[in-house]
Amino acid sequence: GENVEQHPSTLSVQEGDSAVIKCTYSDSASNYFPWYKQELGKRPQLIIDIRSNVGEKKDQRIAVTLNKTAKHFSLHITETQPEDSAVYFCAAKWGAQKLVFGQGTRLTINP
Amino acid sequence: GAGVSQSPSNKVTEKGKDVELRCDPISGHTALYWYRQSLGQGLEFLIYFQGNSAPDKSGLPSDRFSAERTGGSVSTLTIQRTQQEDSAVYLCASSFDNPGNTIYFGEGSWLTVV
């Protein structure tokens, strides 16, 4: 069935450094790939998304890249700040719009 | 409404009792999703509605779980004969029906079964 794998499960970086989170998906028909940030006790919130007709998208310090051939996509956060600490989820959507999430990455920014 | 609204926000129930969780999606959103998130875990898909029909209910854990949606708007997730392992946050989300439309989450209903 549909599957999204996300790595790493935890990531710790120094403030100001970059963080990269990677996901792979199983169904080549997937055409929409959002990333959500979830702070403790809060709802998941969309931070950036990419559609299958583009290879890269950037929004200030956040960027996402998509490699359709390899079926993987990545989240890049540059110049990390303490407020970037949270759990990040990747997701992929295909078929009857069922959105399947990766397992999550707990990102910690060390001051 | 301005966002996805869920109620109750918190529910403590005794094992064996039934519970109903309600989701009011963003006005005009035809797609509605239910997910479950156990403490410190990921987002587990439960069921998806397109209008009032549920083309994908593959994630419902057992026949104790059911969901309905009426009028293409409000949805109710019902858990019968609750068990302690049902304790989790139940998150509802909604979107327009076209592929690639942003999916917005509600704040969730925190269910504790004691």
Tab-separated table of C-alpha atoms in Angstrom:
chain	number	residue	atom	x	y	z
A	1	GLY	CA	0.000	0.000	0.000
A	2	GLU	CA	0.954	3.652	0.101
A	3	ASN	CA	3.947	4.409	2.257
A	4	VAL	CA	6.017	7.443	3.215
A	5	GLU	CA	9.347	6.989	4.978
A	6	GLN	CA	10.919	9.915	6.817
A	7	HIS	CA	14.462	10.318	8.172
A	8	PRO	CA	15.930	11.093	10.588
A	9	SER	CA	13.517	10.582	13.462
A	10	THR	CA	15.447	13.090	15.579
A	11	LEU	CA	17.772	15.875	14.521
A	12	SER	CA	19.759	18.273	16.642
A	13	VAL	CA	21.588	21.256	15.116
A	14	GLN	CA	23.312	24.359	16.376
A	15	GLU	CA	21.471	27.627	16.007
A	16	GLY	CA	22.379	29.209	12.689
A	17	ASP	CA	23.228	25.914	11.007
A	18	SER	CA	21.084	24.183	8.377
A	19	ALA	CA	18.735	21.251	8.890
A	20	VAL	CA	17.699	18.731	6.261
A	21	ILE	CA	14.887	16.183	6.555
A	22	LYS	CA	14.320	13.560	3.871
A	23	CYS	CA	11.295	11.539	2.787
A	24	THR	CA	10.654	8.821	0.242
A	25	TYR	CA	7.310	7.716	-1.114
A	26	SER	CA	6.135	4.522	-2.720
A	27	ASP	CA	3.544	5.490	-5.326
A	28	SER	CA	4.812	7.243	-8.442
A	29	ALA	CA	1.309	8.660	-8.970
A	30	SER	CA	1.762	10.984	-5.983
A	31	ASN	CA	1.442	14.577	-7.064
A	32	TYR	CA	1.344	16.723	-3.935
A	33	PHE	CA	3.906	16.860	-1.117
A	34	PRO	CA	3.261	19.116	1.882
A	35	TRP	CA	5.369	19.631	4.986
A	36	TYR	CA	3.790	20.303	8.363
A	37	LYS	CA	5.278	21.672	11.567
A	38	GLN	CA	3.783	20.619	14.866
A	39	GLU	CA	4.708	22.309	18.114
A	40	LEU	CA	4.033	20.572	21.412
A	41	GLY	CA	0.311	20.329	22.075
A	42	LYS	CA	-0.609	22.194	18.906
A	43	ARG	CA	-2.153	21.247	15.599
A	44	PRO	CA	0.031	20.462	12.553
A	45	GLN	CA	0.483	23.563	10.427
A	46	LEU	CA	1.504	23.676	6.794
A	47	ILE	CA	4.866	25.375	6.271
A	48	ILE	CA	5.539	24.646	2.616
A	49	ASP	CA	4.321	22.343	-0.133
A	50	ILE	CA	5.384	21.286	-3.598
A	51	ARG	CA	3.516	19.841	-6.535
A	52	SER	CA	4.866	17.239	-8.894
A	53	ASN	CA	5.326	19.647	-11.793
A	54	VAL	CA	8.175	21.527	-10.075
A	55	GLY	CA	11.497	20.416	-8.646
A	56	GLU	CA	12.128	23.043	-6.002
A	57	LYS	CA	10.288	25.680	-4.032
A	58	LYS	CA	11.623	28.216	-1.571
A	59	ASP	CA	10.020	30.442	1.038
A	60	GLN	CA	12.498	32.580	2.977
A	61	ARG	CA	14.583	30.176	5.108
A	62	ILE	CA	12.618	27.087	4.066
A	63	ALA	CA	12.972	25.150	0.833
A	64	VAL	CA	11.684	21.851	-0.478
A	65	THR	CA	13.166	19.786	-3.303
A	66	LEU	CA	11.479	16.976	-5.202
A	67	ASN	CA	13.094	14.197	-7.218
A	68	LYS	CA	10.266	12.362	-8.991
A	69	THR	CA	12.546	9.787	-10.570
A	70	ALA	CA	13.956	8.722	-7.227
A	71	LYS	CA	10.625	9.315	-5.455
A	72	HIS	CA	12.059	11.402	-2.696
A	73	PHE	CA	11.657	14.940	-1.406
A	74	SER	CA	13.489	16.954	1.213
A	75	LEU	CA	12.947	19.901	3.528
A	76	HIS	CA	15.795	22.346	4.005
A	77	ILE	CA	15.829	24.933	6.784
A	78	THR	CA	18.677	27.436	6.714
A	79	GLU	CA	19.906	29.796	9.455
A	80	THR	CA	17.979	27.810	12.051
A	81	GLN	CA	16.490	29.596	15.051
A	82	PRO	CA	15.244	28.293	18.424
A	83	GLU	CA	11.627	28.725	17.288
A	84	ASP	CA	12.261	26.169	14.543
A	85	SER	CA	12.323	23.477	17.240
A	86	ALA	CA	9.281	21.249	16.641
A	87	VAL	CA	8.211	17.987	15.039
A	88	TYR	CA	8.132	18.094	11.254
A	89	PHE	CA	6.001	15.765	9.128
A	90	CYS	CA	6.252	15.152	5.419
A	91	ALA	CA	3.276	13.804	3.504
A	92	ALA	CA	2.287	12.615	0.059
A	93	LYS	CA	-1.062	12.571	-1.657
A	94	TRP	CA	-2.357	10.421	-4.478
A	95	GLY	CA	-5.428	8.588	-5.677
A	96	ALA	CA	-8.630	9.636	-3.899
A	97	GLN	CA	-6.751	12.384	-2.077
A	98	LYS	CA	-5.696	10.308	0.870
A	99	LEU	CA	-2.818	12.185	2.517
A	100	VAL	CA	-0.275	9.819	4.059
A	101	PHE	CA	2.262	11.136	6.545
A	102	GLY	CA	5.804	10.179	7.363
A	103	GLN	CA	6.720	9.208	10.901
A	104	GLY	CA	7.917	12.676	11.864
A	105	THR	CA	11.261	14.281	12.748
A	106	ARG	CA	11.837	15.907	16.103
A	107	LEU	CA	14.091	18.898	15.371
A	108	THR	CA	15.941	20.557	18.223
A	109	ILE	CA	17.847	23.799	17.728
A	110	ASN	CA	20.607	24.244	20.290
A	111	PRO	CA	21.412	27.850	21.238
B	1	GLY	CA	-16.013	29.342	9.660
B	2	ALA	CA	-12.518	30.754	9.937
B	3	GLY	CA	-10.905	27.402	10.635
B	4	VAL	CA	-11.584	23.744	11.292
B	5	SER	CA	-13.472	23.486	14.561
B	6	GLN	CA	-13.488	20.369	16.727
B	7	SER	CA	-15.398	19.476	19.858
B	8	PRO	CA	-14.958	18.529	22.569
B	9	SER	CA	-11.400	19.753	22.938
B	10	ASN	CA	-10.881	17.353	25.823
B	11	LYS	CA	-12.831	14.246	26.806
B	12	VAL	CA	-12.239	11.834	29.659
B	13	THR	CA	-14.401	8.739	29.497
B	14	GLU	CA	-14.661	5.444	31.270
B	15	LYS	CA	-13.635	2.261	29.523
B	16	GLY	CA	-16.606	0.706	27.754
B	17	LYS	CA	-18.487	3.954	27.173
B	18	ASP	CA	-19.239	5.388	23.731
B	19	VAL	CA	-17.894	8.770	22.616
B	20	GLU	CA	-18.721	11.119	19.784
B	21	LEU	CA	-16.235	13.601	18.378
B	22	ARG	CA	-17.401	16.401	16.148
B	23	CYS	CA	-15.674	18.238	13.322
B	24	ASP	CA	-16.905	21.378	11.592
B	25	PRO	CA	-14.749	21.965	8.489
B	26	ILE	CA	-13.858	25.243	6.830
B	27	SER	CA	-16.844	26.572	4.914
B	28	GLY	CA	-16.845	25.309	1.334
B	29	HIS	CA	-14.355	22.500	1.918
B	30	THR	CA	-15.727	19.316	0.404
B	31	ALA	CA	-12.926	17.005	1.536
B	32	LEU	CA	-12.724	16.034	5.203
B	33	TYR	CA	-10.198	13.777	6.931
B	34	TRP	CA	-9.867	12.158	10.337
B	35	TYR	CA	-6.465	11.257	11.775
B	36	ARG	CA	-5.392	9.846	15.122
B	37	GLN	CA	-2.198	10.792	16.930
B	38	SER	CA	-1.063	8.917	19.997
B	39	LEU	CA	1.270	10.692	22.424
B	40	GLY	CA	4.568	11.413	20.746
B	41	GLN	CA	3.607	9.481	17.637
B	42	GLY	CA	2.812	10.235	14.015
B	43	LEU	CA	-0.457	10.907	12.232
B	44	GLU	CA	-2.479	7.768	11.595
B	45	PHE	CA	-5.059	8.053	8.804
B	46	LEU	CA	-8.561	6.931	9.787
B	47	ILE	CA	-11.075	7.977	7.124
B	48	TYR	CA	-11.601	10.447	4.303
B	49	PHE	CA	-14.867	12.014	3.106
B	50	GLN	CA	-15.607	13.494	-0.275
B	51	GLY	CA	-18.869	15.306	0.291
B	52	ASN	CA	-21.017	12.906	2.311
B	53	SER	CA	-19.445	9.725	1.003
B	54	ALA	CA	-16.357	7.993	2.350
B	55	PRO	CA	-14.272	6.610	-0.530
B	56	ASP	CA	-11.523	5.561	1.864
B	57	LYS	CA	-12.242	4.232	5.327
B	58	SER	CA	-9.319	1.842	5.308
B	59	GLY	CA	-7.726	3.338	8.401
B	60	LEU	CA	-10.529	2.699	10.877
B	61	PRO	CA	-8.874	0.428	13.486
B	62	SER	CA	-11.882	-1.779	14.230
B	63	ASP	CA	-15.646	-2.015	13.870
B	64	ARG	CA	-15.947	-0.003	17.089
B	65	PHE	CA	-15.008	3.049	15.024
B	66	SER	CA	-17.430	4.713	12.639
B	67	ALA	CA	-17.839	8.115	11.064
B	68	GLU	CA	-20.475	9.966	9.169
B	69	ARG	CA	-20.873	13.259	7.443
B	70	THR	CA	-24.165	14.933	6.700
B	71	GLY	CA	-24.991	17.887	4.504
B	72	GLY	CA	-21.458	17.882	3.152
B	73	SER	CA	-20.307	19.720	6.250
B	74	VAL	CA	-20.144	18.501	9.854
B	75	SER	CA	-18.667	15.088	10.544
B	76	THR	CA	-18.950	12.892	13.615
B	77	LEU	CA	-16.466	10.202	14.608
B	78	THR	CA	-17.983	7.662	16.983
B	79	ILE	CA	-16.027	5.211	19.099
B	80	GLN	CA	-18.100	2.503	20.739
B	81	ARG	CA	-17.090	0.561	23.837
B	82	THR	CA	-13.946	2.612	24.281
B	83	GLN	CA	-10.697	0.927	25.294
B	84	GLN	CA	-7.625	2.440	26.929
B	85	GLU	CA	-5.665	2.087	23.681
B	86	ASP	CA	-8.153	4.503	22.087
B	87	SER	CA	-6.605	7.312	24.145
B	88	ALA	CA	-5.124	9.777	21.657
B	89	VAL	CA	-5.673	13.077	19.937
B	90	TYR	CA	-8.206	12.822	17.141
B	91	LEU	CA	-7.451	15.393	14.465
B	92	CYS	CA	-9.851	16.508	11.777
B	93	ALA	CA	-8.735	18.281	8.616
B	94	SER	CA	-10.433	19.713	5.558
B	95	SER	CA	-9.648	21.030	2.093
B	96	PHE	CA	-11.155	21.858	-1.252
B	97	ASP	CA	-11.494	18.771	-3.375
B	98	ASN	CA	-8.941	19.498	-6.085
B	99	PRO	CA	-5.602	17.711	-5.889
B	100	GLY	CA	-2.908	19.898	-4.399
B	101	ASN	CA	-5.186	22.037	-2.271
B	102	THR	CA	-3.927	22.835	1.197
B	103	ILE	CA	-5.261	20.643	3.982
B	104	TYR	CA	-5.975	22.505	7.216
B	105	PHE	CA	-6.116	20.831	10.615
B	106	GLY	CA	-8.304	21.508	13.604
B	107	GLU	CA	-6.930	21.711	17.136
B	108	GLY	CA	-7.941	18.143	17.829
B	109	SER	CA	-10.013	16.334	20.420
B	110	TRP	CA	-7.908	14.881	23.230
B	111	LEU	CA	-9.514	11.619	24.333
B	112	THR	CA	-8.505	9.875	27.526
B	113	VAL	CA	-10.053	6.515	28.382
B	114	VAL	CA	-9.700	5.564	32.039
